[in-house]
Short mmCIF file of C-alpha atoms in Angstrom, two decimals:
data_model
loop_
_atom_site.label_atom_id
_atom_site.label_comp_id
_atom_site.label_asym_id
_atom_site.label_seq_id
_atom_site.Cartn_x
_atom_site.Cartn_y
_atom_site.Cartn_z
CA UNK A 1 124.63 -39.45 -108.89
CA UNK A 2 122.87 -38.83 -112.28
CA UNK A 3 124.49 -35.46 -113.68
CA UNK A 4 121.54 -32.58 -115.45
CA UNK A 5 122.84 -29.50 -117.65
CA UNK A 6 120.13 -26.86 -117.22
CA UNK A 7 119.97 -24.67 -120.38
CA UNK A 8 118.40 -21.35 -119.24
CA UNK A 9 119.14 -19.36 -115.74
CA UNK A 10 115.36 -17.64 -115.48
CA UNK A 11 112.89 -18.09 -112.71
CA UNK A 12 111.70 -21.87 -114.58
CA UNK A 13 115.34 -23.12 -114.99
CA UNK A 14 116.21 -21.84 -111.72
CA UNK A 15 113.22 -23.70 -110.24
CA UNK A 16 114.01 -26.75 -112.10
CA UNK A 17 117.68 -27.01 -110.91
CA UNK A 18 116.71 -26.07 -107.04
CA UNK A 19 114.05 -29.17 -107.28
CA UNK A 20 116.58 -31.48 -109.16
CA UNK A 21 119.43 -30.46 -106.42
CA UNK A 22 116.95 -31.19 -103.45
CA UNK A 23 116.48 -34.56 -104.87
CA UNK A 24 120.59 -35.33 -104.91
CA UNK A 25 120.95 -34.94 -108.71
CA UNK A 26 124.23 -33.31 -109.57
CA UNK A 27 123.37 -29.58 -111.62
CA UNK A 28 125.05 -27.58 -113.87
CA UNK A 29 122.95 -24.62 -114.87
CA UNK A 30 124.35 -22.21 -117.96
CA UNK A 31 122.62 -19.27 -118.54
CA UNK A 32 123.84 -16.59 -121.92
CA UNK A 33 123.47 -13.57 -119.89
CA UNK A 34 125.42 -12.01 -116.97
CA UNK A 35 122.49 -12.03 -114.69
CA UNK A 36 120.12 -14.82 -113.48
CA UNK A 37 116.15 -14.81 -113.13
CA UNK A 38 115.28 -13.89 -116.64
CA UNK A 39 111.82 -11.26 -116.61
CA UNK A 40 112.44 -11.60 -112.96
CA UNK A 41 114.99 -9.70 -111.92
CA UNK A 42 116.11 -6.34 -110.46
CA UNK A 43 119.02 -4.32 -111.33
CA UNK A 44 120.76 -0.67 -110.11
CA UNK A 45 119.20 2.34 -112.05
CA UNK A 46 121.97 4.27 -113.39
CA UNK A 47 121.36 7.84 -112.28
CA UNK A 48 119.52 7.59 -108.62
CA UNK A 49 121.57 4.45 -108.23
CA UNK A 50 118.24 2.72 -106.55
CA UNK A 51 117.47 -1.25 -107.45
CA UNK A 52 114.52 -1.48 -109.28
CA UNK A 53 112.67 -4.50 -110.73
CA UNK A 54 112.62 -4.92 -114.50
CA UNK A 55 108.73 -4.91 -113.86
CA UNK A 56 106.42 -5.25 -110.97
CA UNK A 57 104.30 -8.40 -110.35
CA UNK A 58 101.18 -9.14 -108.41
CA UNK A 59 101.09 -12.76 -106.68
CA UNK A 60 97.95 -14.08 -105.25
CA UNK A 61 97.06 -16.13 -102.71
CA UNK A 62 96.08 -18.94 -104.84
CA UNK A 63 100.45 -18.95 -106.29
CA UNK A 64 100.60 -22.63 -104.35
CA UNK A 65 103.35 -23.17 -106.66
CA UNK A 66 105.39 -19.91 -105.93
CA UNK A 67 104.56 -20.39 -102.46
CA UNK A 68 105.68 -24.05 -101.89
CA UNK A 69 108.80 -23.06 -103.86
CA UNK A 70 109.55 -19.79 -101.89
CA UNK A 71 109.11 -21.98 -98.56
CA UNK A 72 111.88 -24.58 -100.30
CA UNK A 73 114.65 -21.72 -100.52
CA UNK A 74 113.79 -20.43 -97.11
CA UNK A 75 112.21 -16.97 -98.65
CA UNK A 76 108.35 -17.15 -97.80
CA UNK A 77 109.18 -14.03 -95.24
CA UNK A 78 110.37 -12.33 -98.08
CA UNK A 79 106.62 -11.66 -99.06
CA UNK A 80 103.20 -10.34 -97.55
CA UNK A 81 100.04 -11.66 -97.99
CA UNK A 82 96.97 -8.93 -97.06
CA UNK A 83 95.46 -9.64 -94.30
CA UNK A 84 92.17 -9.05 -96.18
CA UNK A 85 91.24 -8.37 -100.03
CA UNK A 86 91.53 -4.88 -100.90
CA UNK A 87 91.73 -2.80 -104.08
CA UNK A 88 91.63 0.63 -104.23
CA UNK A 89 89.79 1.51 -108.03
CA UNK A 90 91.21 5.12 -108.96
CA UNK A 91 88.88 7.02 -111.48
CA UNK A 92 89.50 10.46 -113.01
CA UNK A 93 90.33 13.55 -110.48
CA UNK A 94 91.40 11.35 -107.72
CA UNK A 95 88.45 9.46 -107.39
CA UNK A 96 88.67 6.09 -105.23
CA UNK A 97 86.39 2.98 -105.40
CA UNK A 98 87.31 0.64 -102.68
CA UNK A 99 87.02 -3.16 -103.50
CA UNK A 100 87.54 -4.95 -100.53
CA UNK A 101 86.41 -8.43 -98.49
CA UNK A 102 84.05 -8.40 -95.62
CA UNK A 103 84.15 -9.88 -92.16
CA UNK A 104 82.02 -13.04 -93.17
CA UNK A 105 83.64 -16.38 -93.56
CA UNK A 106 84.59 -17.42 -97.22
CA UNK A 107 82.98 -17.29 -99.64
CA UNK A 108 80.37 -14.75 -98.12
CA UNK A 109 83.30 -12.26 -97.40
CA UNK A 110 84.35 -11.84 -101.08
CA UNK A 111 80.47 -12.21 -102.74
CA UNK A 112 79.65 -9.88 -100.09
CA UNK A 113 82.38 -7.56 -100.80
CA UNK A 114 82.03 -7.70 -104.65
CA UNK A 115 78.15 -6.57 -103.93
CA UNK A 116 79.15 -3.50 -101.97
CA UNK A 117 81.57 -2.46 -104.98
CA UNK A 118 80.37 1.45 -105.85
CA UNK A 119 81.65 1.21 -109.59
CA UNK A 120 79.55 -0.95 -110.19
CA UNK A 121 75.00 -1.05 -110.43
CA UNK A 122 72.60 -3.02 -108.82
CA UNK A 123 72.12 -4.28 -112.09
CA UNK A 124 76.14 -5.21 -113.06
CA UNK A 125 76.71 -6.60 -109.39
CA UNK A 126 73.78 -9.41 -110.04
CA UNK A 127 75.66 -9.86 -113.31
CA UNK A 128 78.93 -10.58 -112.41
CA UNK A 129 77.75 -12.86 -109.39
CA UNK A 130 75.96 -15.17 -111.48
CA UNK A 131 78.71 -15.89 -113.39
CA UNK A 132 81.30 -16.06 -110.49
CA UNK A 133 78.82 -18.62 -108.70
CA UNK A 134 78.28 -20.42 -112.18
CA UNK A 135 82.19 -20.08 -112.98
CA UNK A 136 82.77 -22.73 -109.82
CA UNK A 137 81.02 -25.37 -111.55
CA UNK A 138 81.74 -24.76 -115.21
CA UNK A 139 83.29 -27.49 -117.04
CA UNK A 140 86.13 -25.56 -118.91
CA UNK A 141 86.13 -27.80 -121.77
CA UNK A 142 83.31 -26.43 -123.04
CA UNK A 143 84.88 -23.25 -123.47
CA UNK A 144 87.69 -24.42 -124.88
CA UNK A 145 86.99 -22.73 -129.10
CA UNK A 146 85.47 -19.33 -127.70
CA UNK A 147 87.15 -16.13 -126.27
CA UNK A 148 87.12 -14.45 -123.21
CA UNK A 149 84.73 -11.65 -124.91
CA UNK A 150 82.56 -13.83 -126.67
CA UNK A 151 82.11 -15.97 -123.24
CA UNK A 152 80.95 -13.18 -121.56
CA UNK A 153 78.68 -11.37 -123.82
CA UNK A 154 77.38 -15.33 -123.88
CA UNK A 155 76.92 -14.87 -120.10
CA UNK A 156 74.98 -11.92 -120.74
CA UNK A 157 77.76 -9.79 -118.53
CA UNK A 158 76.71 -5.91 -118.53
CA UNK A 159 79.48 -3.77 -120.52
CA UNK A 160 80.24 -1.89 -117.04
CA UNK A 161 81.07 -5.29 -115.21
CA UNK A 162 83.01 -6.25 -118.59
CA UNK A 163 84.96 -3.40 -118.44
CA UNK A 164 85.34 -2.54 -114.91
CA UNK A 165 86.16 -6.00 -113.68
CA UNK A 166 86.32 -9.33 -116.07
CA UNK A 167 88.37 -7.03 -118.24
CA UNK A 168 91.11 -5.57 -115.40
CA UNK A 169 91.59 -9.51 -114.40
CA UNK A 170 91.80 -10.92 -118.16
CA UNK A 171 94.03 -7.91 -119.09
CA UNK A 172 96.47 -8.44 -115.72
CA UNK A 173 96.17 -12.10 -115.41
CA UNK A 174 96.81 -12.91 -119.30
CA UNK A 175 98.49 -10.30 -120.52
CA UNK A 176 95.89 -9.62 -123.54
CA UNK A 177 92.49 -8.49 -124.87
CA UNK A 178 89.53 -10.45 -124.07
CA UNK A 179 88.66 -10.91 -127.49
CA UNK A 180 92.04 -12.48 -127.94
CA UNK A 181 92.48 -14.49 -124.99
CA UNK A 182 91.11 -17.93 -124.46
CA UNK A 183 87.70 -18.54 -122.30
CA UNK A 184 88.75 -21.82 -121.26
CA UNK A 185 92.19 -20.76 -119.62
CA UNK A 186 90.69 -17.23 -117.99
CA UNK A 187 87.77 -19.78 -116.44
CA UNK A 188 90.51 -22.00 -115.16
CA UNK A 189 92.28 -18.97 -114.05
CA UNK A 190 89.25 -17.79 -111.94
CA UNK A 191 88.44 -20.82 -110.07
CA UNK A 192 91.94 -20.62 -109.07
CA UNK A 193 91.55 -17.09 -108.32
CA UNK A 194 87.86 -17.19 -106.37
CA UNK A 195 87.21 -21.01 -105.43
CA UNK A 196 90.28 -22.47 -104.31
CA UNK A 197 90.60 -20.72 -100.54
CA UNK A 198 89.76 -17.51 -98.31
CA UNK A 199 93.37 -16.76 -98.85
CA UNK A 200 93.12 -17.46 -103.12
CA UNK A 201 92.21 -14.24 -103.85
CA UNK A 202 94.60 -12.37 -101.68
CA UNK A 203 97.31 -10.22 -102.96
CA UNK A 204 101.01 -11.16 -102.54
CA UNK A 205 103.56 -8.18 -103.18
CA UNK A 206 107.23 -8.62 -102.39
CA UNK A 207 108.49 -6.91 -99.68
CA UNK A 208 111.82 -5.62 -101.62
CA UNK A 209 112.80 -6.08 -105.22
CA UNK A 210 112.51 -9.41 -106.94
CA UNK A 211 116.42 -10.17 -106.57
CA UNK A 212 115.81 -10.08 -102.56
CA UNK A 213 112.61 -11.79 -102.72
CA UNK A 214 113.80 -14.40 -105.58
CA UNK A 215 117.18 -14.42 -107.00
CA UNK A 216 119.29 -14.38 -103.65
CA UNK A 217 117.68 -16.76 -101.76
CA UNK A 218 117.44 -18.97 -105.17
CA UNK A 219 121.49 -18.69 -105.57
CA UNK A 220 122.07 -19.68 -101.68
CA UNK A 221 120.19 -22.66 -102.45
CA UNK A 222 121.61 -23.77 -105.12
CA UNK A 223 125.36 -22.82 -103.86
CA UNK A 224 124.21 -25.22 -100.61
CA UNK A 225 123.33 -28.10 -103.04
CA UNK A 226 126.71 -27.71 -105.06
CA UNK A 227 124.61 -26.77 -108.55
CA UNK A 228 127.41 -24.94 -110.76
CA UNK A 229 126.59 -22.06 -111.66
CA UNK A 230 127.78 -20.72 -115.42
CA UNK A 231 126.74 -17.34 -116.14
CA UNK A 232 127.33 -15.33 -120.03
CA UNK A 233 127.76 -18.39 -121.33
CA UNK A 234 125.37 -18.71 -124.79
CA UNK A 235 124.01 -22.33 -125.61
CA UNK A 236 125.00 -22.70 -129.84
CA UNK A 237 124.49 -26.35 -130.82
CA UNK A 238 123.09 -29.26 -129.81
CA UNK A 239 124.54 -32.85 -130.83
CA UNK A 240 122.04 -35.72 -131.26
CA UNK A 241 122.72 -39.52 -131.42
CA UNK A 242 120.96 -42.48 -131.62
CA UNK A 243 118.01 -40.12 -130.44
CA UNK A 244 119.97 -39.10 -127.25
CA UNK A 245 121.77 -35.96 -126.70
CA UNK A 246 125.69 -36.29 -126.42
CA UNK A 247 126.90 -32.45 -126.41
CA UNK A 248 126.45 -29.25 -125.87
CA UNK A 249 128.35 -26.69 -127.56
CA UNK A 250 128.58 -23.04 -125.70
CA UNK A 251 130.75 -20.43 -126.95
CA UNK A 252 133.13 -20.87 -124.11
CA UNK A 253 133.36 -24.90 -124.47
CA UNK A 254 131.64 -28.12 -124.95
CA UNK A 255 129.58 -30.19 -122.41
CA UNK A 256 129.64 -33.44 -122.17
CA UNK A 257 128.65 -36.77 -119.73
CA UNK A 258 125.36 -35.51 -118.97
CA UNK A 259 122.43 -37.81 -118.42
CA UNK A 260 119.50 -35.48 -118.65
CA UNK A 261 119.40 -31.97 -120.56
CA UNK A 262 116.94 -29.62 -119.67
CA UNK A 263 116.08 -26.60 -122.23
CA UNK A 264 114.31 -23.84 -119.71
CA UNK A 265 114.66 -21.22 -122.31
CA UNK A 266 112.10 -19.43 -124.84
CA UNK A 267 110.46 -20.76 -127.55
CA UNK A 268 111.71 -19.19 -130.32
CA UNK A 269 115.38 -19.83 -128.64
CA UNK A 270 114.86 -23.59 -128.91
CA UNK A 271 113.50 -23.05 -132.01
CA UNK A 272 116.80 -21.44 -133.48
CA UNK A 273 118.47 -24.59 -132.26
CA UNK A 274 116.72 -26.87 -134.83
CA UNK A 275 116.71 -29.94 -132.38
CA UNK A 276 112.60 -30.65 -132.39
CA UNK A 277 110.29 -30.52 -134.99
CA UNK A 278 108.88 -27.07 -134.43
CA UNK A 279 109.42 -25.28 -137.42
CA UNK A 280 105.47 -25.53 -139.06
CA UNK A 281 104.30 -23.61 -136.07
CA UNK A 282 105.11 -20.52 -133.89
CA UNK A 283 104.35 -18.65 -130.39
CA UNK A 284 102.92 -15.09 -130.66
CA UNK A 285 104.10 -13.13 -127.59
CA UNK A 286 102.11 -9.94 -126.16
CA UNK A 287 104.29 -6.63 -124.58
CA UNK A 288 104.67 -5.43 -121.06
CA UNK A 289 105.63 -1.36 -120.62
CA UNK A 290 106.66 -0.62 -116.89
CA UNK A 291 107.47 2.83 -116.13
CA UNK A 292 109.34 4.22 -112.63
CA UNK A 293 108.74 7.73 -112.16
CA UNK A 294 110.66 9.36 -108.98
CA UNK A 295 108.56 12.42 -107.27
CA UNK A 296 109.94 15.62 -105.63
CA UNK A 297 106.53 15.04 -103.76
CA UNK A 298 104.42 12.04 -103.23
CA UNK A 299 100.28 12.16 -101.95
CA UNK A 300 99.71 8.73 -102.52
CA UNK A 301 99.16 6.56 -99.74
CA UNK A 302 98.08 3.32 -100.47
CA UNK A 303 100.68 0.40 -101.97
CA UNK A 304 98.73 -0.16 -104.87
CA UNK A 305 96.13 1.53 -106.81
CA UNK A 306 94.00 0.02 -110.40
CA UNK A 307 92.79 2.35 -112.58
CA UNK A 308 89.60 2.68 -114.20
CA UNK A 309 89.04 3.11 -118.28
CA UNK A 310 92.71 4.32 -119.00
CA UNK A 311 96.26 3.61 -120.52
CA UNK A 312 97.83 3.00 -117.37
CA UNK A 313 96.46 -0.19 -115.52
CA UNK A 314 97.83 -0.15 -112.37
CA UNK A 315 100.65 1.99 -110.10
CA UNK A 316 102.55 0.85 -107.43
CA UNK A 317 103.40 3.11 -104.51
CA UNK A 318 107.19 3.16 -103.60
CA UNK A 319 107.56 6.43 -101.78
CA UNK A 320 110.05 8.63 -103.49
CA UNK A 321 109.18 6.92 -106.75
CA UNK A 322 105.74 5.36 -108.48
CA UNK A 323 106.05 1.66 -110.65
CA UNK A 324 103.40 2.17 -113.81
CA UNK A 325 102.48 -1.02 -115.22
CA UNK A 326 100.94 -1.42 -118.99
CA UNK A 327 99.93 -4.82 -119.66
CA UNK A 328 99.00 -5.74 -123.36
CA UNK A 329 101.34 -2.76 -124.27
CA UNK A 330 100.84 -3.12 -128.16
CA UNK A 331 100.00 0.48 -128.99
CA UNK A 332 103.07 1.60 -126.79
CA UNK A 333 105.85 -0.54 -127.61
CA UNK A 334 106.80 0.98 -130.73
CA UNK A 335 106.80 4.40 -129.65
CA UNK A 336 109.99 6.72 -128.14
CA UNK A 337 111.03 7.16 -125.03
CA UNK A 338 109.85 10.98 -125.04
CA UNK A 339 106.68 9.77 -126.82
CA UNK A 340 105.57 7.42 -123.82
CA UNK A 341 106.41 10.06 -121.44
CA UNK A 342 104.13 12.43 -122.37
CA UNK A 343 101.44 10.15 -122.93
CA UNK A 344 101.54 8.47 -119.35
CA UNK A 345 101.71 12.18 -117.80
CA UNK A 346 98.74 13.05 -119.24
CA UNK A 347 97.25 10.08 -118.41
CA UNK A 348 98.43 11.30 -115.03
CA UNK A 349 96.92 14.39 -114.71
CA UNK A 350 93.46 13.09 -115.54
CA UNK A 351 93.29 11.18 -112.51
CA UNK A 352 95.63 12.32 -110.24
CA UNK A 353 95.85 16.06 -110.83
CA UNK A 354 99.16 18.36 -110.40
CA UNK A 355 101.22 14.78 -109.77
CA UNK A 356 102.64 15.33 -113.21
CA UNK A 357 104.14 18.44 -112.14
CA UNK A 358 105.96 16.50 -109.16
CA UNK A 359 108.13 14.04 -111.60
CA UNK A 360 111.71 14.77 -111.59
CA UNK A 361 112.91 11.73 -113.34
CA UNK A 362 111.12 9.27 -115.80
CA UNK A 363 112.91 5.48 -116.67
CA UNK A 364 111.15 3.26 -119.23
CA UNK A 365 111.60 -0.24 -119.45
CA UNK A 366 109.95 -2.14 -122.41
CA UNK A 367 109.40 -6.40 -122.31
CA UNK A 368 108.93 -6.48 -126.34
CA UNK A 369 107.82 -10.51 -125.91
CA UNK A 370 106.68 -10.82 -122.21
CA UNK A 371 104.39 -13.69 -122.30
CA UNK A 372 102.96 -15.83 -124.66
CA UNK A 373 99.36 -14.91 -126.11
CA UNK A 374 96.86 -16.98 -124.18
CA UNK A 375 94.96 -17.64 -127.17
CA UNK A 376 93.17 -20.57 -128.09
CA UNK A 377 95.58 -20.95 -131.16
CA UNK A 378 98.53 -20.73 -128.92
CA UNK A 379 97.43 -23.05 -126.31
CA UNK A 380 96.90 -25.61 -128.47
CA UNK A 381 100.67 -25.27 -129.37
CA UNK A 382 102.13 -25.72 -126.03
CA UNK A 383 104.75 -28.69 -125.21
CA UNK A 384 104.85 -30.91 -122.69
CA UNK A 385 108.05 -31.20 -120.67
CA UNK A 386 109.09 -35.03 -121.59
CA UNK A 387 110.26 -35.12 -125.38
CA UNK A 388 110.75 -37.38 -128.11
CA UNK A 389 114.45 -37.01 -127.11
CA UNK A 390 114.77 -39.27 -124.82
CA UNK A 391 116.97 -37.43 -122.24
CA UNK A 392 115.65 -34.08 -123.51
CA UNK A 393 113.30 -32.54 -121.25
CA UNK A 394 111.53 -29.21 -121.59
CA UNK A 395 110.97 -26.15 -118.83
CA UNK A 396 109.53 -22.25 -119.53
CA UNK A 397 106.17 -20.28 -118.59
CA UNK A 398 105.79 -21.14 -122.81
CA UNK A 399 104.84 -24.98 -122.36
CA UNK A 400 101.78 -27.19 -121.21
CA UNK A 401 101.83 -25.82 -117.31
CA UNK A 402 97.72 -25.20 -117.82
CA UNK A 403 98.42 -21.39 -116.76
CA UNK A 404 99.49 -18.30 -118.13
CA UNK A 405 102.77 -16.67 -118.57
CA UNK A 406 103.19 -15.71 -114.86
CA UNK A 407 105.83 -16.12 -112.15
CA UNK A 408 103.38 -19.22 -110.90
CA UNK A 409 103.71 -20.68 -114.62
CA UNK A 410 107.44 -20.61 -114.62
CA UNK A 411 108.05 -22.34 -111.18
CA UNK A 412 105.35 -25.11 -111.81
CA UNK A 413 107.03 -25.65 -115.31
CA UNK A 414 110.27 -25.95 -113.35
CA UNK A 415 109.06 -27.99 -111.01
CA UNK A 416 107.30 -30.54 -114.02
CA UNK A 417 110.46 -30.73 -115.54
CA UNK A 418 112.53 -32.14 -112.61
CA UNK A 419 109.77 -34.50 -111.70
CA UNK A 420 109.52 -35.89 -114.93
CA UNK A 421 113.84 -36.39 -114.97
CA UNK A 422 113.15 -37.93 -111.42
CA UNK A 423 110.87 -40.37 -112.80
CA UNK A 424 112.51 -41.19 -115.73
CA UNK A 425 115.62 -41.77 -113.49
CA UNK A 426 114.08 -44.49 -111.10
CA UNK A 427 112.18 -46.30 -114.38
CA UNK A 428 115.51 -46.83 -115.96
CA UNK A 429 117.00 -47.68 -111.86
#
């Protein structure tokens, strides 16, 4: 049985060593912390005592990856899938817009559904369908030097449909501006999104917290396939011979008699290890800014709520306490605790009035280097999983998966990585 060392315990190394161990390959998985699942994990807040996630994420119908993979640990109940498309737009003073599918069969319910959307004009709702219906039979490539802005203002795309919709996708699907992020990946993105299913554009939320939906299951899996398991233990240098790698050196003791090494950790981690030639170039990485705010009193009643022209981009309804989400969190990331607090109250009060008053207890949680910046600068930076090492192979939402830095993106790159080991395994057979 070939033997794999798995460098990096979050949701792509994890996915890479539950794929390997399906196929019989014998797994050892080291990760530096004391907790598994990297961005995707949960842990105990410290004064209600109540598991939280370190930040909330939206899945979609069109996750194939994430859902294949959640269906190999036995965990697909762990999530639901609406029944139909629904988004409930929140402008100021409590204000809803309801985006939401029709009866019709696909595609008819969503076109259909997008032309009854009251943000939006006569005028912006032709818009924005003629470039969804033109988006299913664009050949990316061509869009491959432009951004998302310029792409659209090409498209002749009304500011209100720019703002209002193209830019509450780009901003939650890619984690930056649209005249940052690449046109070429956000086009790939959408046909995903819109033209791959009546169930693509669905939203997925986890039932409980990411640990329960993820991690658990993940660790039972692995435990049943007999992958060891090697927590707080920090990866410091890498031995290469005869361009193969021989060692591993941890700060607890050195590995040896592997066949395959697989690096599932950041970019600039393997860069500090000096074992590829990555030093002329570098990743830029864009902030996420979650906030959990418990209530004495909560009048919310939907799960899920985006809002309209604000700081805050979208709240997630937990009962006794709210999840605010900030993608692209650049102007907030720098600033104190007390600082963001008062900003996302006020924020509050514009559009849900007197809800301020109900918060009893505020916790912060900041991703400083989140995901990578879709850009078309970055993209072109990306590495593929197979290496110039021979038995070095590569894993992380960072390299050439074709999608952003998402949950999806981590799992496929996972799931790359193991089939390219697998085939390199039965070559050399």
């Amino acid at each position: 049985m070939k033997k794999v060392l798995v460098i990096g315990g979050g949701l792509s190394g994890l996915s890479a060593a539950c794929y390997l161990s399906h196929n019989k390959f014998d797994v050892t998985l080291i990760e530096s912390t004391h907790k598994l699942g990297g961005k995707t994990h949960s842990f105990q807040e410290r004064n209600t005592k109540i598991e939280i996630d370190n930040g909330q994420h939206i899945l979609l119908g069109c996750y194939f990856e994430t859902l294949n993979f959640l269906r190999l640990i036995s965990a697909i109940d762990k999530i639901k899938i609406q029944g139909e498309f629904s988004i409930n737009y929140l402008t100021q003073n409590f204000k809803f817009h309801k985006l939401k599918s029709s009866n019709f069969f696909y595609p008819l319910n969503l076109l259909y559904g997008l032309f009854s959307f009251s943000l939006l004009t006569f005028k912006d709702k032709l818009s924005l369908l003629r470039l969804l219906l033109k988006v299913k039979f664009t050949d990316t490539a061509s869009l491959k030097d432009i951004s998302v802005k310029k792409w659209l203002e090409n498209e002749n795309q009304t500011q209100a449909t720019i703002r209002l919709f193209w830019e509450v996708i780009c901003v939650g699907a890619l984690n930056t501006s649209t005249d940052v992020a690449s046109a070429k990946l956000f086009c790939e993105i959408l046909k995903q999104i819109f033209w791959t299913g009546s169930n693509s554009f669905k939203i997925i939320l986890p039932e409980n917290s990411l640990n329960d939906t993820f991690i658990y299951p993940i660790v039972s899996f692995l435990k049943k396939n007999n992958v060891r398991l090697l927590k707080s233990e920090k990866c410091e240098k890498v031995t290469i011979s005869e361009n193969k790698i021989t060692e591993v050196k941890t700060d607890k003791r050195n590995l040896t008699g592997f066949d395959y090494y697989l690096m599932a950790v950041p970019f600039y981690s393997l860069k500090s290890l000096e074992i590829l030639n990555t030093n002329h170039f570098d990743i830029k990485y864009s902030p996420i800014l979650n906030a959990y705010l418990w209530l004495n009193n909560n009048p919310l009643k939907e799960p899920f709520y985006a809002f309209t022209d604000s700081l805050i981009h979208w709240l997630f309804n937990k009962g006794d306490f709210i999840n605010i989400t900030i993608s692209n969190a650049v102007s907030l990331i720098s600033k104190s605790k007390s600082e963001i607090e008062n900003l996302l109250l006020n924020e509050l009060e514009k559009f849900i009035p007197d809800l301020s008053k109900e918060v009893r207890h505020i916790v912060i949680i900041k991703e400083k280097k989140a995901t990578f910046i879709p850009s078309n600068e970055n993209l072109g930076k990306r590495l593929n999983s197979k290496t110039e090492i021979s038995n070095l192979f590569l894993a992380g939402d960072w390299t050439n998966t074709k999608l952003p830095s998402t949950i999806e993106g981590a799992i496929k790159s996972g799931r790359i990585a193991a089939e390219e080991i697998i085939k390199d395994y039965f070559d050399r057979k």
